[in-house]
C-alpha cells in the first residue's frame, strides 16, 4: 500500500488515484518497455510458476489467485488473509531475487 492512498493499484495520474482499467495500464507499460506480446494470463501463469518454485503450497497460490479449492482437503485448509500476505511476500522475494533486481523489502 502506498502511504496516503487506500488502493492496491495506485495510479501516477494524481494523489489518491487508482488504476481503473488494468489493460490500459498494462498496454502502456508493454509499449514503453518494447514488449511485443504479453497477456494478463501470461502474468498469472508466471506468478503461479514462481510461487511453485518458491515452495509456496499450490493450494495457497491458487487461493491467492482467486481460484476455488480443487480438492476436498483444500476446502478445509483455506488460509487467512494475513497468512496469504506472508506467502505473497515469499513469492515476491523469490521473483525479485530471480530477476536480479536490487530491491529492499520493509522488515
PDB file of N, CA, C and O in Angstrom, residues 24-101:
ATOM      1  N   UNK A  24      -5.377  -1.067 -19.897  1.00  0.00           N
ATOM      2  CA  UNK A  24      -4.784   0.168 -20.412  1.00  0.00           C
ATOM      3  C   UNK A  24      -3.416   0.403 -19.785  1.00  0.00           C
ATOM      4  O   UNK A  24      -2.449   0.717 -20.485  1.00  0.00           O
ATOM      5  N   UNK A  25      -3.337   0.226 -18.479  1.00  0.00           N
ATOM      6  CA  UNK A  25      -2.053   0.408 -17.787  1.00  0.00           C
ATOM      7  C   UNK A  25      -1.022  -0.587 -18.304  1.00  0.00           C
ATOM      8  O   UNK A  25       0.132  -0.231 -18.543  1.00  0.00           O
ATOM      9  N   UNK A  26      -1.444  -1.823 -18.507  1.00  0.00           N
ATOM     10  CA  UNK A  26      -0.517  -2.846 -18.995  1.00  0.00           C
ATOM     11  C   UNK A  26      -0.061  -2.531 -20.413  1.00  0.00           C
ATOM     12  O   UNK A  26       1.128  -2.662 -20.727  1.00  0.00           O
ATOM     13  N   UNK A  27      -0.968  -2.091 -21.266  1.00  0.00           N
ATOM     14  CA  UNK A  27      -0.603  -1.738 -22.644  1.00  0.00           C
ATOM     15  C   UNK A  27       0.426  -0.616 -22.653  1.00  0.00           C
ATOM     16  O   UNK A  27       1.379  -0.648 -23.449  1.00  0.00           O
ATOM     17  N   UNK A  28       0.273   0.361 -21.762  1.00  0.00           N
ATOM     18  CA  UNK A  28       1.242   1.468 -21.676  1.00  0.00           C
ATOM     19  C   UNK A  28       2.613   0.959 -21.269  1.00  0.00           C
ATOM     20  O   UNK A  28       3.631   1.365 -21.838  1.00  0.00           O
ATOM     21  N   UNK A  29       2.666   0.063 -20.292  1.00  0.00           N
ATOM     22  CA  UNK A  29       3.938  -0.485 -19.829  1.00  0.00           C
ATOM     23  C   UNK A  29       4.593  -1.315 -20.932  1.00  0.00           C
ATOM     24  O   UNK A  29       5.798  -1.182 -21.196  1.00  0.00           O
ATOM     25  N   UNK A  30       3.814  -2.168 -21.589  1.00  0.00           N
ATOM     26  CA  UNK A  30       4.365  -3.005 -22.658  1.00  0.00           C
ATOM     27  C   UNK A  30       4.948  -2.147 -23.775  1.00  0.00           C
ATOM     28  O   UNK A  30       6.043  -2.425 -24.280  1.00  0.00           O
ATOM     29  N   UNK A  31       4.226  -1.103 -24.153  1.00  0.00           N
ATOM     30  CA  UNK A  31       4.722  -0.224 -25.217  1.00  0.00           C
ATOM     31  C   UNK A  31       5.986   0.503 -24.783  1.00  0.00           C
ATOM     32  O   UNK A  31       6.973   0.553 -25.517  1.00  0.00           O
ATOM     33  N   UNK A  32       5.971   1.037 -23.559  1.00  0.00           N
ATOM     34  CA  UNK A  32       7.135   1.776 -23.050  1.00  0.00           C
ATOM     35  C   UNK A  32       8.374   0.891 -22.984  1.00  0.00           C
ATOM     36  O   UNK A  32       9.485   1.323 -23.287  1.00  0.00           O
ATOM     37  N   UNK A  33       8.190  -0.392 -22.608  1.00  0.00           N
ATOM     38  CA  UNK A  33       9.320  -1.300 -22.447  1.00  0.00           C
ATOM     39  C   UNK A  33       9.652  -2.081 -23.713  1.00  0.00           C
ATOM     40  O   UNK A  33      10.584  -2.870 -23.728  1.00  0.00           O
ATOM     41  N   UNK A  34       8.879  -1.873 -24.777  1.00  0.00           N
ATOM     42  CA  UNK A  34       9.159  -2.541 -26.044  1.00  0.00           C
ATOM     43  C   UNK A  34       8.846  -4.033 -26.041  1.00  0.00           C
ATOM     44  O   UNK A  34       9.455  -4.809 -26.780  1.00  0.00           O
ATOM     45  N   UNK A  35       7.893  -4.435 -25.218  1.00  0.00           N
ATOM     46  CA  UNK A  35       7.485  -5.844 -25.156  1.00  0.00           C
ATOM     47  C   UNK A  35       6.335  -6.028 -26.128  1.00  0.00           C
ATOM     48  O   UNK A  35       5.299  -5.376 -26.015  1.00  0.00           O
ATOM     49  N   UNK A  36       6.520  -6.934 -27.089  1.00  0.00           N
ATOM     50  CA  UNK A  36       5.534  -7.067 -28.167  1.00  0.00           C
ATOM     51  C   UNK A  36       4.312  -7.862 -27.771  1.00  0.00           C
ATOM     52  O   UNK A  36       3.221  -7.589 -28.235  1.00  0.00           O
ATOM     53  N   UNK A  37       4.472  -8.870 -26.925  1.00  0.00           N
ATOM     54  CA  UNK A  37       3.303  -9.675 -26.584  1.00  0.00           C
ATOM     55  C   UNK A  37       3.406 -10.208 -25.159  1.00  0.00           C
ATOM     56  O   UNK A  37       4.361 -10.899 -24.811  1.00  0.00           O
ATOM     57  N   UNK A  38       2.423  -9.888 -24.353  1.00  0.00           N
ATOM     58  CA  UNK A  38       2.303 -10.411 -23.002  1.00  0.00           C
ATOM     59  C   UNK A  38       0.870 -10.159 -22.556  1.00  0.00           C
ATOM     60  O   UNK A  38       0.369  -9.041 -22.685  1.00  0.00           O
ATOM     61  N   UNK A  39       0.208 -11.188 -22.074  1.00  0.00           N
ATOM     62  CA  UNK A  39      -1.176 -11.039 -21.644  1.00  0.00           C
ATOM     63  C   UNK A  39      -1.273 -11.141 -20.126  1.00  0.00           C
ATOM     64  O   UNK A  39      -0.337 -11.594 -19.454  1.00  0.00           O
ATOM     65  N   UNK A  40      -2.419 -10.739 -19.602  1.00  0.00           N
ATOM     66  CA  UNK A  40      -2.669 -10.889 -18.168  1.00  0.00           C
ATOM     67  C   UNK A  40      -2.558 -12.371 -17.792  1.00  0.00           C
ATOM     68  O   UNK A  40      -2.032 -12.711 -16.738  1.00  0.00           O
ATOM     69  N   UNK A  41      -3.055 -13.229 -18.658  1.00  0.00           N
ATOM     70  CA  UNK A  41      -2.989 -14.661 -18.383  1.00  0.00           C
ATOM     71  C   UNK A  41      -1.533 -15.136 -18.318  1.00  0.00           C
ATOM     72  O   UNK A  41      -1.188 -15.994 -17.478  1.00  0.00           O
ATOM     73  N   UNK A  42      -0.672 -14.600 -19.175  1.00  0.00           N
ATOM     74  CA  UNK A  42       0.758 -14.931 -19.107  1.00  0.00           C
ATOM     75  C   UNK A  42       1.324 -14.574 -17.731  1.00  0.00           C
ATOM     76  O   UNK A  42       2.100 -15.339 -17.145  1.00  0.00           O
ATOM     77  N   UNK A  43       0.938 -13.413 -17.217  1.00  0.00           N
ATOM     78  CA  UNK A  43       1.439 -12.974 -15.912  1.00  0.00           C
ATOM     79  C   UNK A  43       0.913 -13.863 -14.787  1.00  0.00           C
ATOM     80  O   UNK A  43       1.647 -14.207 -13.861  1.00  0.00           O
ATOM     81  N   UNK A  44      -0.358 -14.244 -14.866  1.00  0.00           N
ATOM     82  CA  UNK A  44      -0.938 -15.141 -13.861  1.00  0.00           C
ATOM     83  C   UNK A  44      -0.227 -16.496 -13.876  1.00  0.00           C
ATOM     84  O   UNK A  44       0.096 -17.060 -12.825  1.00  0.00           O
ATOM     85  N   UNK A  45       0.015 -17.023 -15.069  1.00  0.00           N
ATOM     86  CA  UNK A  45       0.693 -18.308 -15.197  1.00  0.00           C
ATOM     87  C   UNK A  45       2.118 -18.208 -14.637  1.00  0.00           C
ATOM     88  O   UNK A  45       2.573 -19.105 -13.914  1.00  0.00           O
ATOM     89  N   UNK A  46       2.804 -17.122 -14.956  1.00  0.00           N
ATOM     90  CA  UNK A  46       4.168 -16.932 -14.444  1.00  0.00           C
ATOM     91  C   UNK A  46       4.168 -16.820 -12.920  1.00  0.00           C
ATOM     92  O   UNK A  46       5.013 -17.415 -12.243  1.00  0.00           O
ATOM     93  N   UNK A  47       3.214 -16.085 -12.367  1.00  0.00           N
ATOM     94  CA  UNK A  47       3.135 -15.930 -10.919  1.00  0.00           C
ATOM     95  C   UNK A  47       2.935 -17.295 -10.251  1.00  0.00           C
ATOM     96  O   UNK A  47       3.585 -17.618  -9.252  1.00  0.00           O
ATOM     97  N   UNK A  48       2.082 -18.098 -10.838  1.00  0.00           N
ATOM     98  CA  UNK A  48       1.835 -19.436 -10.304  1.00  0.00           C
ATOM     99  C   UNK A  48       3.112 -20.272 -10.325  1.00  0.00           C
ATOM    100  O   UNK A  48       3.444 -20.951  -9.343  1.00  0.00           O
ATOM    101  N   UNK A  49       3.842 -20.213 -11.424  1.00  0.00           N
ATOM    102  CA  UNK A  49       5.093 -20.974 -11.541  1.00  0.00           C
ATOM    103  C   UNK A  49       6.146 -20.469 -10.559  1.00  0.00           C
ATOM    104  O   UNK A  49       6.882 -21.254  -9.968  1.00  0.00           O
ATOM    105  N   UNK A  50       6.226 -19.142 -10.386  1.00  0.00           N
ATOM    106  CA  UNK A  50       7.184 -18.597  -9.421  1.00  0.00           C
ATOM    107  C   UNK A  50       6.810 -19.015  -8.003  1.00  0.00           C
ATOM    108  O   UNK A  50       7.681 -19.321  -7.186  1.00  0.00           O
ATOM    109  N   UNK A  51       5.520 -19.021  -7.688  1.00  0.00           N
ATOM    110  CA  UNK A  51       5.082 -19.486  -6.372  1.00  0.00           C
ATOM    111  C   UNK A  51       5.499 -20.925  -6.132  1.00  0.00           C
ATOM    112  O   UNK A  51       5.984 -21.283  -5.056  1.00  0.00           O
ATOM    113  N   UNK A  52       5.334 -21.750  -7.149  1.00  0.00           N
ATOM    114  CA  UNK A  52       5.740 -23.155  -7.058  1.00  0.00           C
ATOM    115  C   UNK A  52       7.245 -23.259  -6.829  1.00  0.00           C
ATOM    116  O   UNK A  52       7.706 -24.018  -5.975  1.00  0.00           O
ATOM    117  N   UNK A  53       8.018 -22.488  -7.578  1.00  0.00           N
ATOM    118  CA  UNK A  53       9.479 -22.512  -7.430  1.00  0.00           C
ATOM    119  C   UNK A  53       9.923 -21.996  -6.063  1.00  0.00           C
ATOM    120  O   UNK A  53      10.941 -22.429  -5.540  1.00  0.00           O
ATOM    121  N   UNK A  54       9.138 -21.086  -5.490  1.00  0.00           N
ATOM    122  CA  UNK A  54       9.457 -20.534  -4.173  1.00  0.00           C
ATOM    123  C   UNK A  54       8.988 -21.460  -3.051  1.00  0.00           C
ATOM    124  O   UNK A  54       9.102 -21.130  -1.873  1.00  0.00           O
ATOM    125  N   UNK A  55       8.438 -22.624  -3.439  1.00  0.00           N
ATOM    126  CA  UNK A  55       7.977 -23.644  -2.489  1.00  0.00           C
ATOM    127  C   UNK A  55       6.729 -23.216  -1.709  1.00  0.00           C
ATOM    128  O   UNK A  55       6.499 -23.673  -0.593  1.00  0.00           O
ATOM    129  N   UNK A  56       5.927 -22.321  -2.297  1.00  0.00           N
ATOM    130  CA  UNK A  56       4.638 -21.964  -1.704  1.00  0.00           C
ATOM    131  C   UNK A  56       3.660 -23.059  -2.107  1.00  0.00           C
ATOM    132  O   UNK A  56       3.610 -23.456  -3.272  1.00  0.00           O
ATOM    133  N   UNK A  57       2.893 -23.556  -1.162  1.00  0.00           N
ATOM    134  CA  UNK A  57       1.956 -24.650  -1.435  1.00  0.00           C
ATOM    135  C   UNK A  57       1.001 -24.269  -2.564  1.00  0.00           C
ATOM    136  O   UNK A  57       0.510 -23.148  -2.624  1.00  0.00           O
ATOM    137  N   UNK A  58       0.758 -25.232  -3.449  1.00  0.00           N
ATOM    138  CA  UNK A  58      -0.101 -24.984  -4.610  1.00  0.00           C
ATOM    139  C   UNK A  58      -1.467 -24.467  -4.208  1.00  0.00           C
ATOM    140  O   UNK A  58      -2.004 -23.562  -4.840  1.00  0.00           O
ATOM    141  N   UNK A  59      -2.054 -25.023  -3.164  1.00  0.00           N
ATOM    142  CA  UNK A  59      -3.370 -24.566  -2.716  1.00  0.00           C
ATOM    143  C   UNK A  59      -3.348 -23.114  -2.291  1.00  0.00           C
ATOM    144  O   UNK A  59      -4.292 -22.362  -2.544  1.00  0.00           O
ATOM    145  N   UNK A  60      -2.247 -22.688  -1.657  1.00  0.00           N
ATOM    146  CA  UNK A  60      -2.126 -21.288  -1.232  1.00  0.00           C
ATOM    147  C   UNK A  60      -1.995 -20.375  -2.445  1.00  0.00           C
ATOM    148  O   UNK A  60      -2.623 -19.317  -2.509  1.00  0.00           O
ATOM    149  N   UNK A  61      -1.187 -20.786  -3.419  1.00  0.00           N
ATOM    150  CA  UNK A  61      -1.042 -19.980  -4.631  1.00  0.00           C
ATOM    151  C   UNK A  61      -2.375 -19.874  -5.358  1.00  0.00           C
ATOM    152  O   UNK A  61      -2.776 -18.804  -5.812  1.00  0.00           O
ATOM    153  N   UNK A  62      -3.095 -20.982  -5.439  1.00  0.00           N
ATOM    154  CA  UNK A  62      -4.423 -20.969  -6.076  1.00  0.00           C
ATOM    155  C   UNK A  62      -5.350 -19.997  -5.345  1.00  0.00           C
ATOM    156  O   UNK A  62      -6.080 -19.238  -5.965  1.00  0.00           O
ATOM    157  N   UNK A  63      -5.311 -20.025  -4.019  1.00  0.00           N
ATOM    158  CA  UNK A  63      -6.171 -19.132  -3.240  1.00  0.00           C
ATOM    159  C   UNK A  63      -5.778 -17.676  -3.460  1.00  0.00           C
ATOM    160  O   UNK A  63      -6.645 -16.810  -3.615  1.00  0.00           O
ATOM    161  N   UNK A  64      -4.473 -17.382  -3.517  1.00  0.00           N
ATOM    162  CA  UNK A  64      -4.013 -16.009  -3.770  1.00  0.00           C
ATOM    163  C   UNK A  64      -4.510 -15.496  -5.112  1.00  0.00           C
ATOM    164  O   UNK A  64      -4.790 -14.324  -5.270  1.00  0.00           O
ATOM    165  N   UNK A  65      -4.614 -16.417  -6.079  1.00  0.00           N
ATOM    166  CA  UNK A  65      -5.015 -16.030  -7.430  1.00  0.00           C
ATOM    167  C   UNK A  65      -6.532 -16.033  -7.617  1.00  0.00           C
ATOM    168  O   UNK A  65      -7.030 -15.750  -8.696  1.00  0.00           O
ATOM    169  N   UNK A  66      -7.262 -16.348  -6.543  1.00  0.00           N
ATOM    170  CA  UNK A  66      -8.715 -16.292  -6.605  1.00  0.00           C
ATOM    171  C   UNK A  66      -9.377 -17.549  -7.131  1.00  0.00           C
ATOM    172  O   UNK A  66     -10.568 -17.541  -7.429  1.00  0.00           O
ATOM    173  N   UNK A  67      -8.627 -18.643  -7.233  1.00  0.00           N
ATOM    174  CA  UNK A  67      -9.200 -19.905  -7.696  1.00  0.00           C
ATOM    175  C   UNK A  67      -9.939 -20.592  -6.558  1.00  0.00           C
ATOM    176  O   UNK A  67      -9.550 -20.493  -5.397  1.00  0.00           O
ATOM    177  N   UNK A  68     -10.971 -21.329  -6.901  1.00  0.00           N
ATOM    178  CA  UNK A  68     -11.683 -22.146  -5.921  1.00  0.00           C
ATOM    179  C   UNK A  68     -10.815 -23.344  -5.554  1.00  0.00           C
ATOM    180  O   UNK A  68     -10.011 -23.800  -6.371  1.00  0.00           O
ATOM    181  N   UNK A  69     -10.961 -23.856  -4.336  1.00  0.00           N
ATOM    182  CA  UNK A  69     -10.227 -25.073  -3.972  1.00  0.00           C
ATOM    183  C   UNK A  69     -10.569 -26.203  -4.937  1.00  0.00           C
ATOM    184  O   UNK A  69     -11.714 -26.336  -5.356  1.00  0.00           O
ATOM    185  N   UNK A  70      -9.562 -26.998  -5.311  1.00  0.00           N
ATOM    186  CA  UNK A  70      -9.834 -28.069  -6.274  1.00  0.00           C
ATOM    187  C   UNK A  70      -9.885 -29.452  -5.636  1.00  0.00           C
ATOM    188  O   UNK A  70     -10.054 -30.446  -6.320  1.00  0.00           O
ATOM    189  N   UNK A  71      -9.720 -29.508  -4.320  1.00  0.00           N
ATOM    190  CA  UNK A  71      -9.868 -30.785  -3.621  1.00  0.00           C
ATOM    191  C   UNK A  71     -10.671 -30.549  -2.351  1.00  0.00           C
ATOM    192  O   UNK A  71     -10.763 -29.420  -1.850  1.00  0.00           O
ATOM    193  N   UNK A  72     -11.240 -31.610  -1.825  1.00  0.00           N
ATOM    194  CA  UNK A  72     -11.983 -31.508  -0.568  1.00  0.00           C
ATOM    195  C   UNK A  72     -11.067 -31.012   0.541  1.00  0.00           C
ATOM    196  O   UNK A  72     -11.435 -30.150   1.326  1.00  0.00           O
ATOM    197  N   UNK A  73      -9.834 -31.540   0.575  1.00  0.00           N
ATOM    198  CA  UNK A  73      -8.885 -31.126   1.610  1.00  0.00           C
ATOM    199  C   UNK A  73      -8.595 -29.638   1.580  1.00  0.00           C
ATOM    200  O   UNK A  73      -8.478 -29.001   2.622  1.00  0.00           O
ATOM    201  N   UNK A  74      -8.464 -29.076   0.380  1.00  0.00           N
ATOM    202  CA  UNK A  74      -8.190 -27.640   0.276  1.00  0.00           C
ATOM    203  C   UNK A  74      -9.351 -26.802   0.793  1.00  0.00           C
ATOM    204  O   UNK A  74      -9.143 -25.697   1.283  1.00  0.00           O
ATOM    205  N   UNK A  75     -10.559 -27.321   0.713  1.00  0.00           N
ATOM    206  CA  UNK A  75     -11.720 -26.573   1.221  1.00  0.00           C
ATOM    207  C   UNK A  75     -11.630 -26.386   2.727  1.00  0.00           C
ATOM    208  O   UNK A  75     -12.145 -25.419   3.271  1.00  0.00           O
ATOM    209  N   UNK A  76     -10.963 -27.321   3.407  1.00  0.00           N
ATOM    210  CA  UNK A  76     -10.853 -27.254   4.861  1.00  0.00           C
ATOM    211  C   UNK A  76      -9.563 -26.589   5.326  1.00  0.00           C
ATOM    212  O   UNK A  76      -9.354 -26.430   6.518  1.00  0.00           O
ATOM    213  N   UNK A  77      -8.703 -26.226   4.379  1.00  0.00           N
ATOM    214  CA  UNK A  77      -7.414 -25.633   4.754  1.00  0.00           C
ATOM    215  C   UNK A  77      -7.223 -24.245   4.150  1.00  0.00           C
ATOM    216  O   UNK A  77      -6.100 -23.832   3.895  1.00  0.00           O
ATOM    217  N   UNK A  78      -8.309 -23.529   3.917  1.00  0.00           N
ATOM    218  CA  UNK A  78      -8.189 -22.173   3.392  1.00  0.00           C
ATOM    219  C   UNK A  78      -7.447 -21.305   4.406  1.00  0.00           C
ATOM    220  O   UNK A  78      -7.678 -21.402   5.616  1.00  0.00           O
ATOM    221  N   UNK A  79      -6.577 -20.462   3.906  1.00  0.00           N
ATOM    222  CA  UNK A  79      -5.747 -19.633   4.769  1.00  0.00           C
ATOM    223  C   UNK A  79      -6.388 -18.276   5.019  1.00  0.00           C
ATOM    224  O   UNK A  79      -7.150 -17.763   4.195  1.00  0.00           O
ATOM    225  N   UNK A  80      -6.036 -17.702   6.150  1.00  0.00           N
ATOM    226  CA  UNK A  80      -6.480 -16.351   6.482  1.00  0.00           C
ATOM    227  C   UNK A  80      -5.685 -15.351   5.642  1.00  0.00           C
ATOM    228  O   UNK A  80      -4.583 -15.651   5.167  1.00  0.00           O
ATOM    229  N   UNK A  81      -6.233 -14.160   5.489  1.00  0.00           N
ATOM    230  CA  UNK A  81      -5.608 -13.130   4.656  1.00  0.00           C
ATOM    231  C   UNK A  81      -4.186 -12.826   5.116  1.00  0.00           C
ATOM    232  O   UNK A  81      -3.279 -12.698   4.291  1.00  0.00           O
ATOM    233  N   UNK A  82      -3.948 -12.721   6.412  1.00  0.00           N
ATOM    234  CA  UNK A  82      -2.597 -12.416   6.899  1.00  0.00           C
ATOM    235  C   UNK A  82      -1.605 -13.519   6.528  1.00  0.00           C
ATOM    236  O   UNK A  82      -0.450 -13.239   6.204  1.00  0.00           O
ATOM    237  N   UNK A  83      -2.054 -14.778   6.571  1.00  0.00           N
ATOM    238  CA  UNK A  83      -1.175 -15.881   6.169  1.00  0.00           C
ATOM    239  C   UNK A  83      -0.884 -15.820   4.676  1.00  0.00           C
ATOM    240  O   UNK A  83       0.245 -16.062   4.240  1.00  0.00           O
ATOM    241  N   UNK A  84      -1.897 -15.485   3.889  1.00  0.00           N
ATOM    242  CA  UNK A  84      -1.691 -15.339   2.441  1.00  0.00           C
ATOM    243  C   UNK A  84      -0.731 -14.197   2.147  1.00  0.00           C
ATOM    244  O   UNK A  84       0.120 -14.293   1.269  1.00  0.00           O
ATOM    245  N   UNK A  85      -0.860 -13.109   2.899  1.00  0.00           N
ATOM    246  CA  UNK A  85       0.008 -11.949   2.697  1.00  0.00           C
ATOM    247  C   UNK A  85       1.468 -12.357   2.882  1.00  0.00           C
ATOM    248  O   UNK A  85       2.333 -11.963   2.102  1.00  0.00           O
ATOM    249  N   UNK A  86       1.733 -13.166   3.897  1.00  0.00           N
ATOM    250  CA  UNK A  86       3.106 -13.648   4.133  1.00  0.00           C
ATOM    251  C   UNK A  86       3.596 -14.485   2.946  1.00  0.00           C
ATOM    252  O   UNK A  86       4.757 -14.378   2.539  1.00  0.00           O
ATOM    253  N   UNK A  87       2.725 -15.315   2.393  1.00  0.00           N
ATOM    254  CA  UNK A  87       3.116 -16.162   1.264  1.00  0.00           C
ATOM    255  C   UNK A  87       3.285 -15.365  -0.028  1.00  0.00           C
ATOM    256  O   UNK A  87       4.119 -15.702  -0.870  1.00  0.00           O
ATOM    257  N   UNK A  88       2.503 -14.299  -0.172  1.00  0.00           N
ATOM    258  CA  UNK A  88       2.692 -13.400  -1.320  1.00  0.00           C
ATOM    259  C   UNK A  88       4.096 -12.804  -1.238  1.00  0.00           C
ATOM    260  O   UNK A  88       4.812 -12.725  -2.234  1.00  0.00           O
ATOM    261  N   UNK A  89       4.507 -12.423  -0.033  1.00  0.00           N
ATOM    262  CA  UNK A  89       5.849 -11.850   0.126  1.00  0.00           C
ATOM    263  C   UNK A  89       6.932 -12.874  -0.185  1.00  0.00           C
ATOM    264  O   UNK A  89       7.957 -12.532  -0.780  1.00  0.00           O
ATOM    265  N   UNK A  90       6.719 -14.126   0.183  1.00  0.00           N
ATOM    266  CA  UNK A  90       7.688 -15.187  -0.156  1.00  0.00           C
ATOM    267  C   UNK A  90       7.849 -15.252  -1.673  1.00  0.00           C
ATOM    268  O   UNK A  90       8.970 -15.302  -2.200  1.00  0.00           O
ATOM    269  N   UNK A  91       6.726 -15.236  -2.385  1.00  0.00           N
ATOM    270  CA  UNK A  91       6.766 -15.284  -3.851  1.00  0.00           C
ATOM    271  C   UNK A  91       7.418 -14.026  -4.413  1.00  0.00           C
ATOM    272  O   UNK A  91       8.249 -14.110  -5.320  1.00  0.00           O
ATOM    273  N   UNK A  92       7.062 -12.858  -3.873  1.00  0.00           N
ATOM    274  CA  UNK A  92       7.672 -11.603  -4.334  1.00  0.00           C
ATOM    275  C   UNK A  92       9.181 -11.631  -4.174  1.00  0.00           C
ATOM    276  O   UNK A  92       9.915 -11.252  -5.078  1.00  0.00           O
ATOM    277  N   UNK A  93       9.640 -12.058  -3.012  1.00  0.00           N
ATOM    278  CA  UNK A  93      11.076 -12.102  -2.760  1.00  0.00           C
ATOM    279  C   UNK A  93      11.779 -13.055  -3.738  1.00  0.00           C
ATOM    280  O   UNK A  93      12.867 -12.762  -4.213  1.00  0.00           O
ATOM    281  N   UNK A  94      11.135 -14.167  -4.039  1.00  0.00           N
ATOM    282  CA  UNK A  94      11.712 -15.114  -4.991  1.00  0.00           C
ATOM    283  C   UNK A  94      11.826 -14.467  -6.376  1.00  0.00           C
ATOM    284  O   UNK A  94      12.851 -14.586  -7.041  1.00  0.00           O
ATOM    285  N   UNK A  95      10.766 -13.793  -6.811  1.00  0.00           N
ATOM    286  CA  UNK A  95      10.768 -13.152  -8.135  1.00  0.00           C
ATOM    287  C   UNK A  95      11.851 -12.087  -8.214  1.00  0.00           C
ATOM    288  O   UNK A  95      12.607 -12.024  -9.186  1.00  0.00           O
ATOM    289  N   UNK A  96      11.953 -11.258  -7.187  1.00  0.00           N
ATOM    290  CA  UNK A  96      12.953 -10.178  -7.172  1.00  0.00           C
ATOM    291  C   UNK A  96      14.363 -10.761  -7.213  1.00  0.00           C
ATOM    292  O   UNK A  96      15.228 -10.284  -7.955  1.00  0.00           O
ATOM    293  N   UNK A  97      14.593 -11.823  -6.439  1.00  0.00           N
ATOM    294  CA  UNK A  97      15.920 -12.468  -6.443  1.00  0.00           C
ATOM    295  C   UNK A  97      16.195 -13.084  -7.811  1.00  0.00           C
ATOM    296  O   UNK A  97      17.282 -12.935  -8.366  1.00  0.00           O
ATOM    297  N   UNK A  98      15.220 -13.788  -8.368  1.00  0.00           N
ATOM    298  CA  UNK A  98      15.375 -14.442  -9.673  1.00  0.00           C
ATOM    299  C   UNK A  98      15.684 -13.418 -10.762  1.00  0.00           C
ATOM    300  O   UNK A  98      16.486 -13.667 -11.654  1.00  0.00           O
ATOM    301  N   UNK A  99      15.050 -12.255 -10.683  1.00  0.00           N
ATOM    302  CA  UNK A  99      15.232 -11.220 -11.706  1.00  0.00           C
ATOM    303  C   UNK A  99      16.470 -10.362 -11.466  1.00  0.00           C
ATOM    304  O   UNK A  99      16.761  -9.461 -12.247  1.00  0.00           O
ATOM    305  N   UNK A 100      17.199 -10.651 -10.385  1.00  0.00           N
ATOM    306  CA  UNK A 100      18.417  -9.892 -10.036  1.00  0.00           C
ATOM    307  C   UNK A 100      18.125  -8.398  -9.880  1.00  0.00           C
ATOM    308  O   UNK A 100      18.893  -7.539 -10.328  1.00  0.00           O
ATOM    309  N   UNK A 101      16.992  -8.108  -9.246  1.00  0.00           N
ATOM    310  CA  UNK A 101      16.601  -6.722  -9.004  1.00  0.00           C
ATOM    311  C   UNK A 101      17.099  -6.328  -7.616  1.00  0.00           C
ATOM    312  O   UNK A 101      16.912  -7.062  -6.643  1.00  0.00           O
TER     313      UNK A 101
END
